């Protein structure tokens, strides 16, 4: 188990605990979603203290080869080593610090999207797909009211010959959030609701864990995820909650700070915004899924020409040109899996669409609300309100409403990615260049692939030599190289006697079972995680979004068995066994 921990730390992060104010700095390896303010929030409970980590790392780089100078606080590279000072040292480093001097360098010049440029980008997509072992990819690029590239790579399902095309349907996950915001912008146009309208004006039963804050929350606070509600995907994923149950559950979720101060990614919060819009437009509780689906279809899909986009798995699978999702395992396997949809969070991640559908959506965005044929769908004012930075995540990196806003090498890009079991999606816009990109894949654990091409787009578009895209390839290579060492101390099968005390039903729909081949699994709804045994009631998740995370079985103080889920992203949940 000790060797497993070491390898996981090498790949993902270092988790040394600081026990003394005078201890040396903590060595921390950057993960994919890390930002300096998030780390400052984690270690000091104040994201504004991020300059302490910046200063400590740059100071450490002068004497310790493990650290490299952070040239731009807005760009942390996965695998980069940071120095996290103790709280006492952080306070000393923050004394007298002023505002960070903004960059005075003008943005580089955008390149023309010539046939040669498009061919080079197409080649980069295919090379990157093969590097990351993605079964199939669809890509589209738009510029100046035209779809200038639409191409498919690879296959819709491993073991079959059907190719991916620009018309292939994929589940697109959280890129739905950008579509949700655009639809709500059209309702703001019509005076059905307002960005700064208190949520209780529309739904009087709205409540958070702190009753005094409930009346203050605006629609904007839900869409920009600054409500203070912490991320809590384990509360809904696979549980099968209704929209009404999702909305009611907000009162039970932990709060961080008062609204507007911190960004906390939260699917229930954004889903609630969509359902609030449905209520404002005349929907009723008990029928919110249907009311929301009708709104998105009539106000966005139909007007924008997104002919095959839908919110229903059945509709996606009925299209003969749909991709099969694929899972990834600690054995390095890419395995076909199945479509699914989590009920209750539809506005946060339920869209199924093709690259062509999403290219038309980006054309409407870049045209400030006007579709390719010239018809206005939404006003420029309210559409682009969603593009404005609403809450800072780190320097030069913010969240709007359904969009991340990032400045990279002097270039502003708006983007959002999405994950559903077996799929990964990415939307990118570069407004100053009037360029947008759609990227769809049919394998989970594809964040490195998507990020590599997101930065590659900017590097090629502006002829930059930064090559940030290569860091994601290197990180992936390191992970693949570490897989045998991660698996080595883990048992692939278990005996009945080893797991007899763990098998059975647990709270919130979890089911734990040993299968006939000796493999051990925990399941909830559509999620099926194979567990590799680490000994003493500890197991490591082999596949899915929980890959490399831990499951621990141990009795509580009353001797009732409980299962603790310890996800790599920091989320945890503990569930009592109900019966063997």
Tab-separated table of N, CA and C in Angstrom, residues 251-339:
chain	number	residue	atom	x	y	z
A	251	UNK	N	-30.429	22.703	0.387
A	251	UNK	CA	-30.472	23.098	1.796
A	251	UNK	C	-29.599	22.200	2.669
A	252	UNK	N	-29.197	21.039	2.132
A	252	UNK	CA	-28.388	20.093	2.911
A	252	UNK	C	-26.912	20.140	2.538
A	253	UNK	N	-26.559	20.889	1.518
A	253	UNK	CA	-25.172	20.892	1.053
A	253	UNK	C	-24.345	21.903	1.838
A	254	UNK	N	-23.063	21.592	2.071
A	254	UNK	CA	-22.218	22.502	2.861
A	254	UNK	C	-21.946	23.805	2.122
A	255	UNK	N	-21.889	24.889	2.895
A	255	UNK	CA	-21.594	26.219	2.370
A	255	UNK	C	-20.177	26.622	2.750
A	256	UNK	N	-19.551	27.398	1.866
A	256	UNK	CA	-18.213	27.902	2.138
A	256	UNK	C	-18.281	29.312	2.725
A	257	UNK	N	-18.636	30.259	1.913
A	257	UNK	CA	-18.674	31.654	2.335
A	257	UNK	C	-19.960	32.287	1.831
A	258	UNK	N	-20.127	33.561	2.117
A	258	UNK	CA	-21.289	34.258	1.597
A	258	UNK	C	-21.211	34.350	0.082
A	259	UNK	N	-22.327	34.518	-0.594
A	259	UNK	CA	-22.357	34.526	-2.060
A	259	UNK	C	-21.423	35.565	-2.660
A	260	UNK	N	-20.878	35.199	-3.836
A	260	UNK	CA	-20.092	36.133	-4.611
A	260	UNK	C	-18.612	36.156	-4.320
A	261	UNK	N	-18.149	35.415	-3.316
A	261	UNK	CA	-16.736	35.499	-2.939
A	261	UNK	C	-15.875	34.433	-3.608
A	262	UNK	N	-16.364	33.187	-3.639
A	262	UNK	CA	-15.541	32.084	-4.135
A	262	UNK	C	-16.259	31.333	-5.247
A	263	UNK	N	-15.476	30.753	-6.132
A	263	UNK	CA	-15.998	29.876	-7.173
A	263	UNK	C	-15.963	28.433	-6.679
A	264	UNK	N	-17.115	27.790	-6.711
A	264	UNK	CA	-17.187	26.361	-6.392
A	264	UNK	C	-18.010	25.674	-7.472
A	265	UNK	N	-17.342	24.837	-8.248
A	265	UNK	CA	-18.057	24.126	-9.316
A	265	UNK	C	-19.112	23.238	-8.676
A	266	UNK	N	-20.363	23.400	-9.113
A	266	UNK	CA	-21.447	22.643	-8.492
A	266	UNK	C	-22.558	22.423	-9.508
A	267	UNK	N	-22.787	21.161	-9.856
A	267	UNK	CA	-23.782	20.825	-10.873
A	267	UNK	C	-25.213	21.057	-10.403
A	268	UNK	N	-25.489	20.794	-9.122
A	268	UNK	CA	-26.849	21.005	-8.618
A	268	UNK	C	-27.258	22.472	-8.700
A	269	UNK	N	-26.302	23.357	-8.437
A	269	UNK	CA	-26.589	24.791	-8.456
A	269	UNK	C	-26.969	25.245	-9.867
A	270	UNK	N	-26.175	24.838	-10.874
A	270	UNK	CA	-26.471	25.244	-12.248
A	270	UNK	C	-27.764	24.600	-12.731
A	271	UNK	N	-27.991	23.329	-12.365
A	271	UNK	CA	-29.243	22.681	-12.737
A	271	UNK	C	-30.431	23.449	-12.167
A	272	UNK	N	-30.299	23.901	-10.927
A	272	UNK	CA	-31.374	24.678	-10.304
A	272	UNK	C	-31.649	25.956	-11.088
A	273	UNK	N	-30.603	26.605	-11.584
A	273	UNK	CA	-30.809	27.805	-12.404
A	273	UNK	C	-31.668	27.498	-13.617
A	274	UNK	N	-31.389	26.365	-14.277
A	274	UNK	CA	-32.186	25.992	-15.430
A	274	UNK	C	-33.629	25.719	-15.072
A	275	UNK	N	-33.843	25.046	-13.951
A	275	UNK	CA	-35.221	24.744	-13.536
A	275	UNK	C	-35.951	26.002	-13.065
A	276	UNK	N	-35.210	26.928	-12.457
A	276	UNK	CA	-35.819	28.213	-12.090
A	276	UNK	C	-36.303	28.926	-13.352
A	277	UNK	N	-35.492	28.878	-14.411
A	277	UNK	CA	-35.900	29.478	-15.679
A	277	UNK	C	-37.160	28.813	-16.215
A	278	UNK	N	-37.227	27.494	-16.093
A	278	UNK	CA	-38.418	26.780	-16.560
A	278	UNK	C	-39.647	27.198	-15.763
A	279	UNK	N	-39.492	27.375	-14.456
A	279	UNK	CA	-40.616	27.835	-13.631
A	279	UNK	C	-41.035	29.249	-14.048
A	280	UNK	N	-40.060	30.122	-14.283
A	280	UNK	CA	-40.381	31.496	-14.679
A	280	UNK	C	-41.115	31.536	-16.010
A	281	UNK	N	-40.822	30.555	-16.880
A	281	UNK	CA	-41.442	30.518	-18.204
A	281	UNK	C	-42.774	29.786	-18.204
A	282	UNK	N	-43.255	29.395	-17.027
A	282	UNK	CA	-44.571	28.780	-16.942
A	282	UNK	C	-44.582	27.309	-16.592
A	283	UNK	N	-43.398	26.700	-16.409
A	283	UNK	CA	-43.351	25.306	-16.002
A	283	UNK	C	-43.830	25.126	-14.579
A	284	UNK	N	-44.126	23.892	-14.224
A	284	UNK	CA	-44.623	23.597	-12.884
A	284	UNK	C	-43.802	22.478	-12.265
A	285	UNK	N	-43.721	22.468	-10.949
A	285	UNK	CA	-43.039	21.373	-10.272
A	285	UNK	C	-43.778	20.073	-10.581
A	286	UNK	N	-43.016	19.020	-10.696
A	286	UNK	CA	-43.584	17.741	-11.103
A	286	UNK	C	-43.418	17.494	-12.592
A	287	UNK	N	-43.078	18.548	-13.328
A	287	UNK	CA	-42.929	18.415	-14.783
A	287	UNK	C	-41.740	19.241	-15.292
A	288	UNK	N	-40.741	19.441	-14.430
A	288	UNK	CA	-39.665	20.367	-14.768
A	288	UNK	C	-38.745	19.839	-15.858
A	289	UNK	N	-38.479	18.537	-15.890
A	289	UNK	CA	-37.617	18.002	-16.940
A	289	UNK	C	-38.203	18.268	-18.318
A	290	UNK	N	-39.496	17.984	-18.483
A	290	UNK	CA	-40.145	18.196	-19.775
A	290	UNK	C	-40.221	19.678	-20.117
A	291	UNK	N	-40.513	20.500	-19.110
A	291	UNK	CA	-40.612	21.946	-19.349
A	291	UNK	C	-39.256	22.505	-19.766
A	292	UNK	N	-38.198	22.052	-19.117
A	292	UNK	CA	-36.871	22.543	-19.464
A	292	UNK	C	-36.467	22.079	-20.863
A	293	UNK	N	-36.704	20.812	-21.172
A	293	UNK	CA	-36.354	20.291	-22.495
A	293	UNK	C	-37.071	21.064	-23.590
A	294	UNK	N	-38.325	21.422	-23.354
A	294	UNK	CA	-39.074	22.187	-24.351
A	294	UNK	C	-38.484	23.588	-24.524
A	295	UNK	N	-38.088	24.206	-23.422
A	295	UNK	CA	-37.462	25.527	-23.505
A	295	UNK	C	-36.171	25.491	-24.322
A	296	UNK	N	-35.311	24.515	-24.037
A	296	UNK	CA	-34.032	24.458	-24.732
A	296	UNK	C	-34.236	24.178	-26.221
A	297	UNK	N	-35.200	23.348	-26.531
A	297	UNK	CA	-35.464	23.040	-27.940
A	297	UNK	C	-36.014	24.257	-28.682
A	298	UNK	N	-37.031	24.895	-28.099
A	298	UNK	CA	-37.700	25.987	-28.830
A	298	UNK	C	-36.904	27.278	-28.840
A	299	UNK	N	-36.089	27.515	-27.813
A	299	UNK	CA	-35.367	28.784	-27.718
A	299	UNK	C	-33.916	28.681	-28.196
A	300	UNK	N	-33.381	27.454	-28.351
A	300	UNK	CA	-31.991	27.345	-28.776
A	300	UNK	C	-31.807	26.340	-29.905
A	301	UNK	N	-32.125	25.072	-29.667
A	301	UNK	CA	-31.828	24.050	-30.661
A	301	UNK	C	-32.475	24.351	-32.013
A	302	UNK	N	-33.776	24.591	-32.014
A	302	UNK	CA	-34.469	24.833	-33.287
A	302	UNK	C	-34.006	26.127	-33.962
A	303	UNK	N	-33.981	27.263	-33.252
A	303	UNK	CA	-33.555	28.502	-33.924
A	303	UNK	C	-32.110	28.459	-34.423
A	304	UNK	N	-31.221	27.774	-33.700
A	304	UNK	CA	-29.805	27.737	-34.089
A	304	UNK	C	-29.501	26.659	-35.120
A	305	UNK	N	-30.508	25.873	-35.504
A	305	UNK	CA	-30.288	24.829	-36.498
A	305	UNK	C	-29.565	23.613	-35.957
A	306	UNK	N	-29.660	23.381	-34.650
A	306	UNK	CA	-29.011	22.215	-34.023
A	306	UNK	C	-29.965	21.032	-34.136
A	307	UNK	N	-30.065	20.507	-35.355
A	307	UNK	CA	-31.148	19.597	-35.710
A	307	UNK	C	-31.128	18.284	-34.943
A	308	UNK	N	-29.951	17.782	-34.607
A	308	UNK	CA	-29.895	16.472	-33.951
A	308	UNK	C	-29.604	16.567	-32.458
A	309	UNK	N	-29.506	17.771	-31.916
A	309	UNK	CA	-29.241	17.936	-30.487
A	309	UNK	C	-30.487	17.588	-29.679
A	310	UNK	N	-30.273	16.966	-28.525
A	310	UNK	CA	-31.402	16.603	-27.660
A	310	UNK	C	-30.903	16.431	-26.239
A	311	UNK	N	-31.851	16.238	-25.332
A	311	UNK	CA	-31.534	15.983	-23.929
A	311	UNK	C	-31.820	14.538	-23.539
A	312	UNK	N	-32.079	13.689	-24.509
A	312	UNK	CA	-32.554	12.345	-24.189
A	312	UNK	C	-31.625	11.285	-24.762
A	313	UNK	N	-31.211	10.345	-23.913
A	313	UNK	CA	-30.364	9.238	-24.334
A	313	UNK	C	-31.036	8.447	-25.446
A	314	UNK	N	-32.350	8.242	-25.317
A	314	UNK	CA	-33.071	7.448	-26.306
A	314	UNK	C	-32.976	8.074	-27.694
A	315	UNK	N	-33.073	9.405	-27.761
A	315	UNK	CA	-32.974	10.094	-29.049
A	315	UNK	C	-31.571	9.959	-29.624
A	316	UNK	N	-30.551	10.064	-28.772
A	316	UNK	CA	-29.172	9.926	-29.246
A	316	UNK	C	-28.934	8.530	-29.804
A	317	UNK	N	-29.378	7.517	-29.084
A	317	UNK	CA	-29.136	6.147	-29.524
A	317	UNK	C	-29.994	5.756	-30.726
A	318	UNK	N	-31.109	6.448	-30.915
A	318	UNK	CA	-31.953	6.168	-32.079
A	318	UNK	C	-31.301	6.656	-33.367
A	319	UNK	N	-30.376	7.619	-33.256
A	319	UNK	CA	-29.641	8.083	-34.425
A	319	UNK	C	-28.593	7.026	-34.780
A	320	UNK	N	-28.631	6.478	-35.992
A	320	UNK	CA	-27.669	5.415	-36.316
A	320	UNK	C	-26.216	5.872	-36.268
A	321	UNK	N	-25.976	7.172	-36.346
A	321	UNK	CA	-24.610	7.693	-36.302
A	321	UNK	C	-24.334	8.269	-34.915
A	322	UNK	N	-24.252	7.395	-33.911
A	322	UNK	CA	-23.904	7.843	-32.564
A	322	UNK	C	-22.670	7.090	-32.075
A	323	UNK	N	-21.884	7.772	-31.273
A	323	UNK	CA	-20.665	7.173	-30.734
A	323	UNK	C	-20.988	6.318	-29.525
A	324	UNK	N	-20.192	5.291	-29.325
A	324	UNK	CA	-20.269	4.474	-28.122
A	324	UNK	C	-19.287	5.027	-27.089
A	325	UNK	N	-19.719	5.232	-25.857
A	325	UNK	CA	-18.773	5.693	-24.833
A	325	UNK	C	-17.793	4.590	-24.445
A	326	UNK	N	-16.615	4.987	-24.010
A	326	UNK	CA	-15.587	4.028	-23.593
A	326	UNK	C	-15.024	4.433	-22.235
A	327	UNK	N	-14.758	3.420	-21.419
A	327	UNK	CA	-14.148	3.627	-20.108
A	327	UNK	C	-12.649	3.366	-20.217
A	328	UNK	N	-11.903	3.797	-19.192
A	328	UNK	CA	-10.455	3.574	-19.134
A	328	UNK	C	-10.137	2.957	-17.777
A	329	UNK	N	-9.190	2.009	-17.746
A	329	UNK	CA	-8.890	1.296	-16.511
A	329	UNK	C	-7.417	1.417	-16.132
A	330	UNK	N	-7.117	1.017	-14.901
A	330	UNK	CA	-5.733	1.019	-14.426
A	330	UNK	C	-4.881	-0.012	-15.144
A	331	UNK	N	-5.486	-0.891	-15.927
A	331	UNK	CA	-4.741	-1.843	-16.751
A	331	UNK	C	-4.409	-1.239	-18.119
A	332	UNK	N	-4.774	0.042	-18.304
A	332	UNK	CA	-4.534	0.698	-19.574
A	332	UNK	C	-5.526	0.290	-20.646
A	333	UNK	N	-6.610	-0.368	-20.262
A	333	UNK	CA	-7.606	-0.824	-21.222
A	333	UNK	C	-8.577	0.307	-21.573
A	334	UNK	N	-9.032	0.306	-22.809
A	334	UNK	CA	-10.115	1.175	-23.250
A	334	UNK	C	-11.285	0.252	-23.584
A	335	UNK	N	-12.365	0.384	-22.812
A	335	UNK	CA	-13.443	-0.610	-22.838
A	335	UNK	C	-14.766	0.060	-23.204
A	336	UNK	N	-15.456	-0.435	-24.235
A	336	UNK	CA	-16.787	0.116	-24.529
A	336	UNK	C	-17.704	0.002	-23.320
A	337	UNK	N	-18.464	1.050	-23.066
A	337	UNK	CA	-19.426	1.034	-21.969
A	337	UNK	C	-20.781	1.469	-22.525
A	338	UNK	N	-21.611	2.143	-21.767
A	338	UNK	CA	-22.990	2.371	-22.176
A	338	UNK	C	-23.384	3.829	-21.950
A	339	UNK	N	-24.341	4.282	-22.747
A	339	UNK	CA	-24.939	5.597	-22.556
A	339	UNK	C	-25.698	5.633	-21.237
